[in-house]
Coordinates of C-alpha atoms in Angstrom, one line a residue:
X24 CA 0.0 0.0 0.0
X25 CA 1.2 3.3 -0.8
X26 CA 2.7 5.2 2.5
X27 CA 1.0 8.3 2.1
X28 CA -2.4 6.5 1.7
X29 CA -1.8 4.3 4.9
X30 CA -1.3 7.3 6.7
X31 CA -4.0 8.7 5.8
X32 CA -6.3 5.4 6.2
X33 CA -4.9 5.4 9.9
X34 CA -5.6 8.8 11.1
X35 CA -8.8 9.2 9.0
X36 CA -10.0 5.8 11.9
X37 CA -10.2 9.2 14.3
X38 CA -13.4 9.6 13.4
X39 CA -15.2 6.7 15.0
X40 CA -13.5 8.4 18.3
X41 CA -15.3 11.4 17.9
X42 CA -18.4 9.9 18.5
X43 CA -21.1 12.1 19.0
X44 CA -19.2 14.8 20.4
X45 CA -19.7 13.2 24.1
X46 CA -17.0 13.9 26.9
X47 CA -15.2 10.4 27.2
X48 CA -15.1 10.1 23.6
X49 CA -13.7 13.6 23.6
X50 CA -11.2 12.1 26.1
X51 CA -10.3 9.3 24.4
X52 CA -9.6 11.3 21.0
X53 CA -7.0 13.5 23.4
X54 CA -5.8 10.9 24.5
X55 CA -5.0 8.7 20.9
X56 CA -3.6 12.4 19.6
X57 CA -1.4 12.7 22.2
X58 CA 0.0 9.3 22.3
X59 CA 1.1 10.4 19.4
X60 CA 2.8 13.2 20.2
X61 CA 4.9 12.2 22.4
X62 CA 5.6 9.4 20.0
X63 CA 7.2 12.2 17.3
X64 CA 6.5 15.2 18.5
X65 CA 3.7 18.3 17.7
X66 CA 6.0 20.1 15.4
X67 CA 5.9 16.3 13.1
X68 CA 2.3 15.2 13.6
X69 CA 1.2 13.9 10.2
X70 CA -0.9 16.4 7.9
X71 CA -3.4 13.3 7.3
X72 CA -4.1 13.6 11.2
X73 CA -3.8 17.6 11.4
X74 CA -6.8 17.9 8.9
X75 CA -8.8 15.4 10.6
X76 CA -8.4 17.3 13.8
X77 CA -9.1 20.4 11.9
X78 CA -12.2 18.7 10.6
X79 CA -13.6 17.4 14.3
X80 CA -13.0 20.8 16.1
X81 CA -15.4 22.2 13.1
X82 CA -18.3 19.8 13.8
X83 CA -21.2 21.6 15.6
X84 CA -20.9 19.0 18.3
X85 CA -17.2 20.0 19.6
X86 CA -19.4 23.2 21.0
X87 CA -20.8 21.1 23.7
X88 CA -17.2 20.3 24.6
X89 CA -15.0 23.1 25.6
X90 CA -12.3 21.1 27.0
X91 CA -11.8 19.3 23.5
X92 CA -12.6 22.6 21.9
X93 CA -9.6 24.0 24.2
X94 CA -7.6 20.7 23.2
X95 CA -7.8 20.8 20.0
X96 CA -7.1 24.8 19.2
X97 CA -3.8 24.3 21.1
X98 CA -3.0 21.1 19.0
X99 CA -3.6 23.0 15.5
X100 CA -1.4 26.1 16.7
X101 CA 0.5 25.3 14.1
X102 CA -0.9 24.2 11.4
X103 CA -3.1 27.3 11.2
X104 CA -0.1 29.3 11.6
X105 CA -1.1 30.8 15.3
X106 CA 1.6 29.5 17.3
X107 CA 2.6 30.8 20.5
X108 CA 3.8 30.9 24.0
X109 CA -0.4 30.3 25.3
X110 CA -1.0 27.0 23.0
X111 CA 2.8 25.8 23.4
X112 CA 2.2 25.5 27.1
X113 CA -1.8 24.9 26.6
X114 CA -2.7 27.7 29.1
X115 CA -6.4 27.6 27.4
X116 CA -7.0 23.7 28.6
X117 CA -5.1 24.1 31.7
X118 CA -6.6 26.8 32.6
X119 CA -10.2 25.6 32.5
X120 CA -9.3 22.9 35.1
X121 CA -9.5 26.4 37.5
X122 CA -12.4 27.3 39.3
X123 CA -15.0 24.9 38.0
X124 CA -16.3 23.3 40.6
X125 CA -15.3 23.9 44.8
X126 CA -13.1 21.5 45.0
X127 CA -11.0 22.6 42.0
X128 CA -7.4 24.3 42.5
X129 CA -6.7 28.1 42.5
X130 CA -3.6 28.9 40.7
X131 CA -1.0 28.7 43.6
X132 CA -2.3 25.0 44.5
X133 CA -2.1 23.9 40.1
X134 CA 1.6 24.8 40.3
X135 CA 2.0 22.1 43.3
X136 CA 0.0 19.8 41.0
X137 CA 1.9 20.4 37.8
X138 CA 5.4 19.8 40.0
X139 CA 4.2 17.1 41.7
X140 CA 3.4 15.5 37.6
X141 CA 7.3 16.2 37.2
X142 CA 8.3 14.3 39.9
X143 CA 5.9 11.2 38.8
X144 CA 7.1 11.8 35.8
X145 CA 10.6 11.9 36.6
X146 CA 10.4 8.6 38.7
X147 CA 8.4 6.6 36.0
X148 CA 10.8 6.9 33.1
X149 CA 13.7 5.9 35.1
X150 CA 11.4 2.8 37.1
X151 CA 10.8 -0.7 35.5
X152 CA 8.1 -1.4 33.7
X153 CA 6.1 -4.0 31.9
X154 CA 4.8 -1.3 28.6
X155 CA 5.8 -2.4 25.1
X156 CA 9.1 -0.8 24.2
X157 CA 7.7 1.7 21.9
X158 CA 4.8 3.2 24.1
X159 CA 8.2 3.5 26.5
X160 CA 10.1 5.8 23.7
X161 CA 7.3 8.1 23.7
X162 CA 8.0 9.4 26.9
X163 CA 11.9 8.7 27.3
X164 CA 14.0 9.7 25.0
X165 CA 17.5 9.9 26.5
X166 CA 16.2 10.4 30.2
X167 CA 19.0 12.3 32.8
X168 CA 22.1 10.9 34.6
X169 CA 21.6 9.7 37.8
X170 CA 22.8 13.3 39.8
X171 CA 21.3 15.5 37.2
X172 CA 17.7 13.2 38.5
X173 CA 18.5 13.8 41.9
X174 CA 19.2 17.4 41.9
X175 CA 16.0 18.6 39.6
X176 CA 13.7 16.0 41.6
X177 CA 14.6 17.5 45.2
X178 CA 14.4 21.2 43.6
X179 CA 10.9 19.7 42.4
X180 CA 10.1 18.7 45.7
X181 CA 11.5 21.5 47.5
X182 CA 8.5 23.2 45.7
X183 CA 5.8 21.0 46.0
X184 CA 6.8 21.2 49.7
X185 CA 6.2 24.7 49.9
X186 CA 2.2 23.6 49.8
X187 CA 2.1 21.3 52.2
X188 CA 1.6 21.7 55.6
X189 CA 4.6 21.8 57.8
X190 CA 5.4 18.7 59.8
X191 CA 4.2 16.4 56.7
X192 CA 6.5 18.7 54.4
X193 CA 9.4 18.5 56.5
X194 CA 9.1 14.7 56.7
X195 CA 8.8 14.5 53.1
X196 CA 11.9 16.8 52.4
X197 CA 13.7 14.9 55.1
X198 CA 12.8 11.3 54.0
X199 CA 14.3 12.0 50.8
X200 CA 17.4 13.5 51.3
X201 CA 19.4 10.3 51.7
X202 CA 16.8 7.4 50.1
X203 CA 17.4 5.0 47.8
X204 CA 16.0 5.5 44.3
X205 CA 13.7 2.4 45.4
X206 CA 11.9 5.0 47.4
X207 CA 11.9 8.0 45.2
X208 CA 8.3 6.1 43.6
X209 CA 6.7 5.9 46.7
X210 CA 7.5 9.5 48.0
X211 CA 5.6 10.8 44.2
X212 CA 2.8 8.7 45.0
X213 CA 2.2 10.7 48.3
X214 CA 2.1 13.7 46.3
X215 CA -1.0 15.7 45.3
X216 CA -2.8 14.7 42.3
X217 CA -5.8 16.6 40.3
X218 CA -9.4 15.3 41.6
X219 CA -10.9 12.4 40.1
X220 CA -13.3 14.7 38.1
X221 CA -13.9 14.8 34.2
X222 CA -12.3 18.1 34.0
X223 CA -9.1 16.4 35.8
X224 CA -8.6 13.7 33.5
X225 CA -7.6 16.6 31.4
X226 CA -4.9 16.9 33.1
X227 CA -2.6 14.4 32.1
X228 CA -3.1 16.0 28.5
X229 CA -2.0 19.5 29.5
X230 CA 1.4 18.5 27.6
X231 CA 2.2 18.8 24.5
X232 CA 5.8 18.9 23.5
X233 CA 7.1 19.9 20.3
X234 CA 10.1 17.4 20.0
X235 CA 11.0 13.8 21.3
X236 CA 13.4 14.5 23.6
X237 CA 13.1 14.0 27.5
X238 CA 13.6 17.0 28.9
X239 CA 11.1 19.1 27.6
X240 CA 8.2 17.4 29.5
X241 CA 9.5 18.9 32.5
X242 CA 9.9 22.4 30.8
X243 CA 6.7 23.0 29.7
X244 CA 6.0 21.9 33.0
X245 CA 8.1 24.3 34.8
X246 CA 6.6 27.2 32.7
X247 CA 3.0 26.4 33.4
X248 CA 4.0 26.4 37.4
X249 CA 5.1 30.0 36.7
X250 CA 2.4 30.9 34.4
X251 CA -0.2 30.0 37.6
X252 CA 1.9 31.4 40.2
X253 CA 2.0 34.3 38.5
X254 CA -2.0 34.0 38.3
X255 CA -1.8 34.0 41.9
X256 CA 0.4 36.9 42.2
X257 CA -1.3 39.1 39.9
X258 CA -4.9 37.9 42.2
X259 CA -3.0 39.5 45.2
X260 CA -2.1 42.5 43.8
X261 CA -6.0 42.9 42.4
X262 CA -7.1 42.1 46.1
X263 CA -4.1 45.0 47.4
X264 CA -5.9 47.4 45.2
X265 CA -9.6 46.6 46.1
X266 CA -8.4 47.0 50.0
X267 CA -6.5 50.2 49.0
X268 CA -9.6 51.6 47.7
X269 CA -11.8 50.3 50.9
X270 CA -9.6 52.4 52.8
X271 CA -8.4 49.2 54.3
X272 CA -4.5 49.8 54.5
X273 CA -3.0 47.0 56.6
X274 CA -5.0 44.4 54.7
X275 CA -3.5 46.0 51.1
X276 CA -0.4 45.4 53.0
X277 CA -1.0 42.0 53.6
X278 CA -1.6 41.1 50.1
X279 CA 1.2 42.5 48.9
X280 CA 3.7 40.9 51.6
X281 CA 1.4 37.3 50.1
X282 CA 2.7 38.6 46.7
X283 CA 6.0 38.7 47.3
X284 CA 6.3 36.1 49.3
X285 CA 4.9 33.9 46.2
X286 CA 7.9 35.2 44.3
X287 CA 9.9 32.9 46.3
X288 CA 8.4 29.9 44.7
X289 CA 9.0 31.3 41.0
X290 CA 12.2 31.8 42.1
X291 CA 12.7 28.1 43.3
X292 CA 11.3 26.9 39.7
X293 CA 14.2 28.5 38.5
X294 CA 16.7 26.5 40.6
X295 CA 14.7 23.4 38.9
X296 CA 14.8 24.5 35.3
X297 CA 18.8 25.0 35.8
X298 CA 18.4 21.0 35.2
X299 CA 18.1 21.6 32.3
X300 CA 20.7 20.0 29.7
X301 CA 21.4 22.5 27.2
X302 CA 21.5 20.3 24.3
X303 CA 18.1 19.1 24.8
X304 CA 17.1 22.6 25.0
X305 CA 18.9 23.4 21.9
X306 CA 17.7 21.0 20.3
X307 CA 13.5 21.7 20.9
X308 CA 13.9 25.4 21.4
X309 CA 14.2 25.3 17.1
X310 CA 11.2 24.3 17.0
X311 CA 9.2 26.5 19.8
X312 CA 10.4 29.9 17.1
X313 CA 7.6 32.2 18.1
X314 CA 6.5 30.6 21.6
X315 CA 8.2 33.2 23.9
X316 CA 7.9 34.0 27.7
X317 CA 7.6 37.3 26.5
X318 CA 4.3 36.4 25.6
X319 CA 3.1 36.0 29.3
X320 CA -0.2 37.5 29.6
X321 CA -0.1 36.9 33.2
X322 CA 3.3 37.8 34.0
X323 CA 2.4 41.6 32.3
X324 CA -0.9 42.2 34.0
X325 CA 0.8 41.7 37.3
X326 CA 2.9 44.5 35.9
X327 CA 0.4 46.7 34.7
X328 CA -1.4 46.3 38.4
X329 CA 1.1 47.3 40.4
X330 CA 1.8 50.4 38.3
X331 CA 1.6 52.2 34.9
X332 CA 4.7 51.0 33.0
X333 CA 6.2 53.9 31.2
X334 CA 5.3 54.6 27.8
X335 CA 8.8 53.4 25.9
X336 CA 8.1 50.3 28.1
X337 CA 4.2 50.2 26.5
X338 CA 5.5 50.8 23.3
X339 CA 8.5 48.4 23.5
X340 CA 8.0 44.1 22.2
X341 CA 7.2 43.8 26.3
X342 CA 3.9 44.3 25.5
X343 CA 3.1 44.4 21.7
X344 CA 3.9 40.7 22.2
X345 CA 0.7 40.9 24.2
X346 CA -1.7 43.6 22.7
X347 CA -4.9 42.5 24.9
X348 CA -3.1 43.1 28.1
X349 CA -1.6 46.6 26.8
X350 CA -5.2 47.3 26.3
X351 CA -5.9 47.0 29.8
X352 CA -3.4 49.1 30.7
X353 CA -4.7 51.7 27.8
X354 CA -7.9 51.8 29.2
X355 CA -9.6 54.3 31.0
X356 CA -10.9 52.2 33.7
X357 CA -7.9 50.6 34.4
X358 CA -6.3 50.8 38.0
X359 CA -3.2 50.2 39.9
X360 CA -1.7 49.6 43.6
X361 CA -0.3 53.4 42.5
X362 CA -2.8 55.1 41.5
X363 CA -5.1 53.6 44.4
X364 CA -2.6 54.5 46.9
X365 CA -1.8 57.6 45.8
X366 CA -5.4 58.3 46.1
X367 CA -5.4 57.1 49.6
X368 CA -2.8 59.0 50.7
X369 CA -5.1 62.2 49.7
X370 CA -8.3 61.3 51.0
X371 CA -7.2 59.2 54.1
X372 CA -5.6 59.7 57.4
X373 CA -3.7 57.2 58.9
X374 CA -0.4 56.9 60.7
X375 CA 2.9 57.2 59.8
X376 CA 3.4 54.0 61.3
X377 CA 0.7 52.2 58.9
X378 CA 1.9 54.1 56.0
X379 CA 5.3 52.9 56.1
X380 CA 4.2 49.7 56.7
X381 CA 2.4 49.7 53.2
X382 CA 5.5 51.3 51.3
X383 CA 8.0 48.9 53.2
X384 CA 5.5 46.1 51.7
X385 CA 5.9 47.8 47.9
X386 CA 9.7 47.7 48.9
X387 CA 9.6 44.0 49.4
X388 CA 7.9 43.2 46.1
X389 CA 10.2 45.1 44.0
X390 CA 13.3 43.5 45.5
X391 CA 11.7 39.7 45.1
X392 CA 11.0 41.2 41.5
X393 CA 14.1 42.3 40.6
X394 CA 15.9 38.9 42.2
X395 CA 13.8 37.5 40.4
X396 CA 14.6 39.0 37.0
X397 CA 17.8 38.6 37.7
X398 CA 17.9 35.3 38.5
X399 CA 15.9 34.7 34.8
X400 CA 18.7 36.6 33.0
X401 CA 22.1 34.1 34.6
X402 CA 19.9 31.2 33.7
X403 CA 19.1 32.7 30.3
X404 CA 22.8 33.1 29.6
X405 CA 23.8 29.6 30.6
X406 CA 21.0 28.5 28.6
X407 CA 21.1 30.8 25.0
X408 CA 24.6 31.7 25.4
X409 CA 24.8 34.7 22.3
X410 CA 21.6 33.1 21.0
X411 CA 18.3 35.4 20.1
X412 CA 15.5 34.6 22.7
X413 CA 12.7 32.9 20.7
X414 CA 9.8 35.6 20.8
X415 CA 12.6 37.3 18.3
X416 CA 13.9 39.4 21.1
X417 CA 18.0 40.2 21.4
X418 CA 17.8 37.1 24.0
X419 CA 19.9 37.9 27.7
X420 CA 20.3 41.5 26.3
X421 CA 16.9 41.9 26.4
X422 CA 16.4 40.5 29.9
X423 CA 19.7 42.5 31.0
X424 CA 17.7 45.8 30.1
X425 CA 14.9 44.8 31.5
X426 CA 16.9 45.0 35.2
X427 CA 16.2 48.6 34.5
X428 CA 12.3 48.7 35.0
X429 CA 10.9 49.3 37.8
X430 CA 7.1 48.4 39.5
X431 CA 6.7 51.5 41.3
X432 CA 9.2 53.9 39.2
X433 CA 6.6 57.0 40.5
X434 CA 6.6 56.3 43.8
X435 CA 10.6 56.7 44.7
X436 CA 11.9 54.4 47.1
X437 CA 9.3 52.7 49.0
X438 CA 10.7 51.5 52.3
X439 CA 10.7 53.8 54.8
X440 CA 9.2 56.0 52.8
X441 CA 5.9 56.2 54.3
X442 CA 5.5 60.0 54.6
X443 CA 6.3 60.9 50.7
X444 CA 3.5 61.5 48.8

């Protein structure tokens, strides 16, 4: 039989998975597409299999489905030439696992979950088991050595940690330091895991990685953790400006100190991604050309709430790489922690004692900010070298300018600065 025409015979048997449009068969198509992925990778899927999907996401019936609707849009990224940073790290899925029900996670808690996949998936491609050597290649190709393992799953866990309540954490943290690999499947098993829902069976299809190699499972991975924490960040500083304009000073305070504080757990996925292995990242970053972190929607409208960026900042591929969230900050009825503070400080009396207490909590956050950006330029250097970053920006020169910018550039100083207006 000709190859092209078996192919096509094979993916065209999609169809019968589609079914009427119905959730588990909606399931079960994700799950068939992306057994193939990480067979050869989304940048290789066959064109046979591409127009069939193309074909299914057009029936009326996928309407009635929005998590295969989500699915499917972030599987054709490509092939309808849309690709970017949102469907590389399929924010749109992911992010309808948030908020559905009561018992889903917020943000801060689907970072834990996504870590906690890292680490099962860490353990499983190094354990024994009985699946057919191919279905095995899919999802291990060339795993780590033994130390690189150890260090990126005890940064994992170091993070997953964080969540947990104390004396379990430290136990877990502990009971790992020194054990045997024998024991590294057990500790992931005590991890969290998404709720036995419909809408968490989705998770497990939340991946999609571009090449074959093994390292980019936990990348995309890592980037989702930070596109959530960075949910929950940007949710703080929201809640700092709603209590700013109750009149409610000590509690805008507290929500920025939570705000900061969650900086500290973007900054440990850092120590993680450093696990990287450069060739592997080398060798799928040529095919993630136009998937950028520049293009984080949620990293910018944390931005844009704490203050007004200036307008060669607007103006600059920042935020033309994310036009919807530079019309927020364009709009009229946009606010910030500045602008509601400064407010504040007109209208309101308080102490100098409460005052400095809120600027001393703007201090903190742009210091964990700018660590933070810092830190993301050293890595960026060991990682692209002299390379151009891949949302076409001039790579760690870009992020080295960026140490420039500033949260709160109108306010000054903030700590100790209570009685400046």
């Amino acid at each position: 039989m000709n190859p092209e025409r078996a192919e096509a015979d094979r993916w065209a048997a999609i169809g019968r998975l589609d079914g009427d449009g119905g959730e588990p068969d909606g399931i079960h198509l994700a799950r068939t597409v992306t057994q193939e992925v990480r067979r050869t990778g989304k940048h290789f899927l066959p064109q046979p299999l591409l127009l069939r999907l193309s074909e299914i996401r057009g029936h009326r019936a996928a309407d009635r489905t929005p998590h295969l609707q989500a699915f499917l849009d972030c599987m054709l990224d490509k092939h309808e030439g849309r690709y970017w940073n949102r469907t590389y790290l399929s924010l749109p899925l992911l992010e309808l696992l948030l908020g559905e029900t009561g018992e889903a996670p917020d943000p801060n808690r689907m970072a834990t979950l996504l870590i906690s996949d890292v680490i099962r998936f860490e353990t499983q491609a190094e354990a024994p088991t009985r699946e057919p050597q191919e279905a095995r290649e899919s999802v291990d190709r060339d795993p780590p050595d033994p130390v690189t393992l150890r260090k990126r799953l005890h940064h994992a866990l170091r993070f997953v940690a964080h969540d947990l309540d104390g004396p379990d954490a430290d136990a877990l943290i502990s009971g790992a330091a020194h054990a045997p690999w024998s024991r590294w499947a057990d500790i992931a098993e005590l991890l969290p895991r998404p709720t036995a829902t419909e809408a968490g069976h989705w998770f497990d299809l939340t991946v999609q990685p571009v090449y074959v190699l093994h390292d980019e499972y936990f990348f995309i991975r890592a980037l989702q953790a930070h596109e959530m924490i960075f949910t929950a960040i940007a949710a703080d500083v929201r809640a700092a400006i709603e209590a700013l304009r109750a009149g409610r000073l000590d509690a805008a305070a507290d929500h920025v100190d939570r705000a900061a504080g969650l900086f500290g757990r973007a900054s440990a996925l850092f120590r993680m991604v450093a696990t990287l292995r450069p060739g592997h990242f080398s060798a799928f970053r040529q095919f993630t050309q136009g998937a950028s972190a520049i293009q984080s929607e949620q990293y910018k409208r944390f931005e844009i709430l704490c203050g007004l960026p200036t307008a060669t900042r607007l103006q600059s591929a920042a935020f033309t790489n994310v036009p919807s969230v530079r019309g927020e900050a364009e709009g009229e009825a946009h606010d910030t922690v500045v602008r509601a503070y400064l407010d504040l400080r007109r209208s309101a009396r308080f102490d100098e004692a409460e005052w400095n207490r809120f600027r001393n909590a703007l201090g903190g956050l742009e210091e964990r900010h700018q660590r933070w950006k810092s830190t993301h330029r050293s890595l960026a250097a060991r990682m692209l070298g002299g390379a151009h970053g891949s949302g076409y920006t001039a790579g760690v020169p870009y992020l080295a300018e960026c140490l420039d910018n500033r949260l709160f550039w109108q306010l000054g100083d903030q700590r100790g600065a209570g009685h400046q207006s």
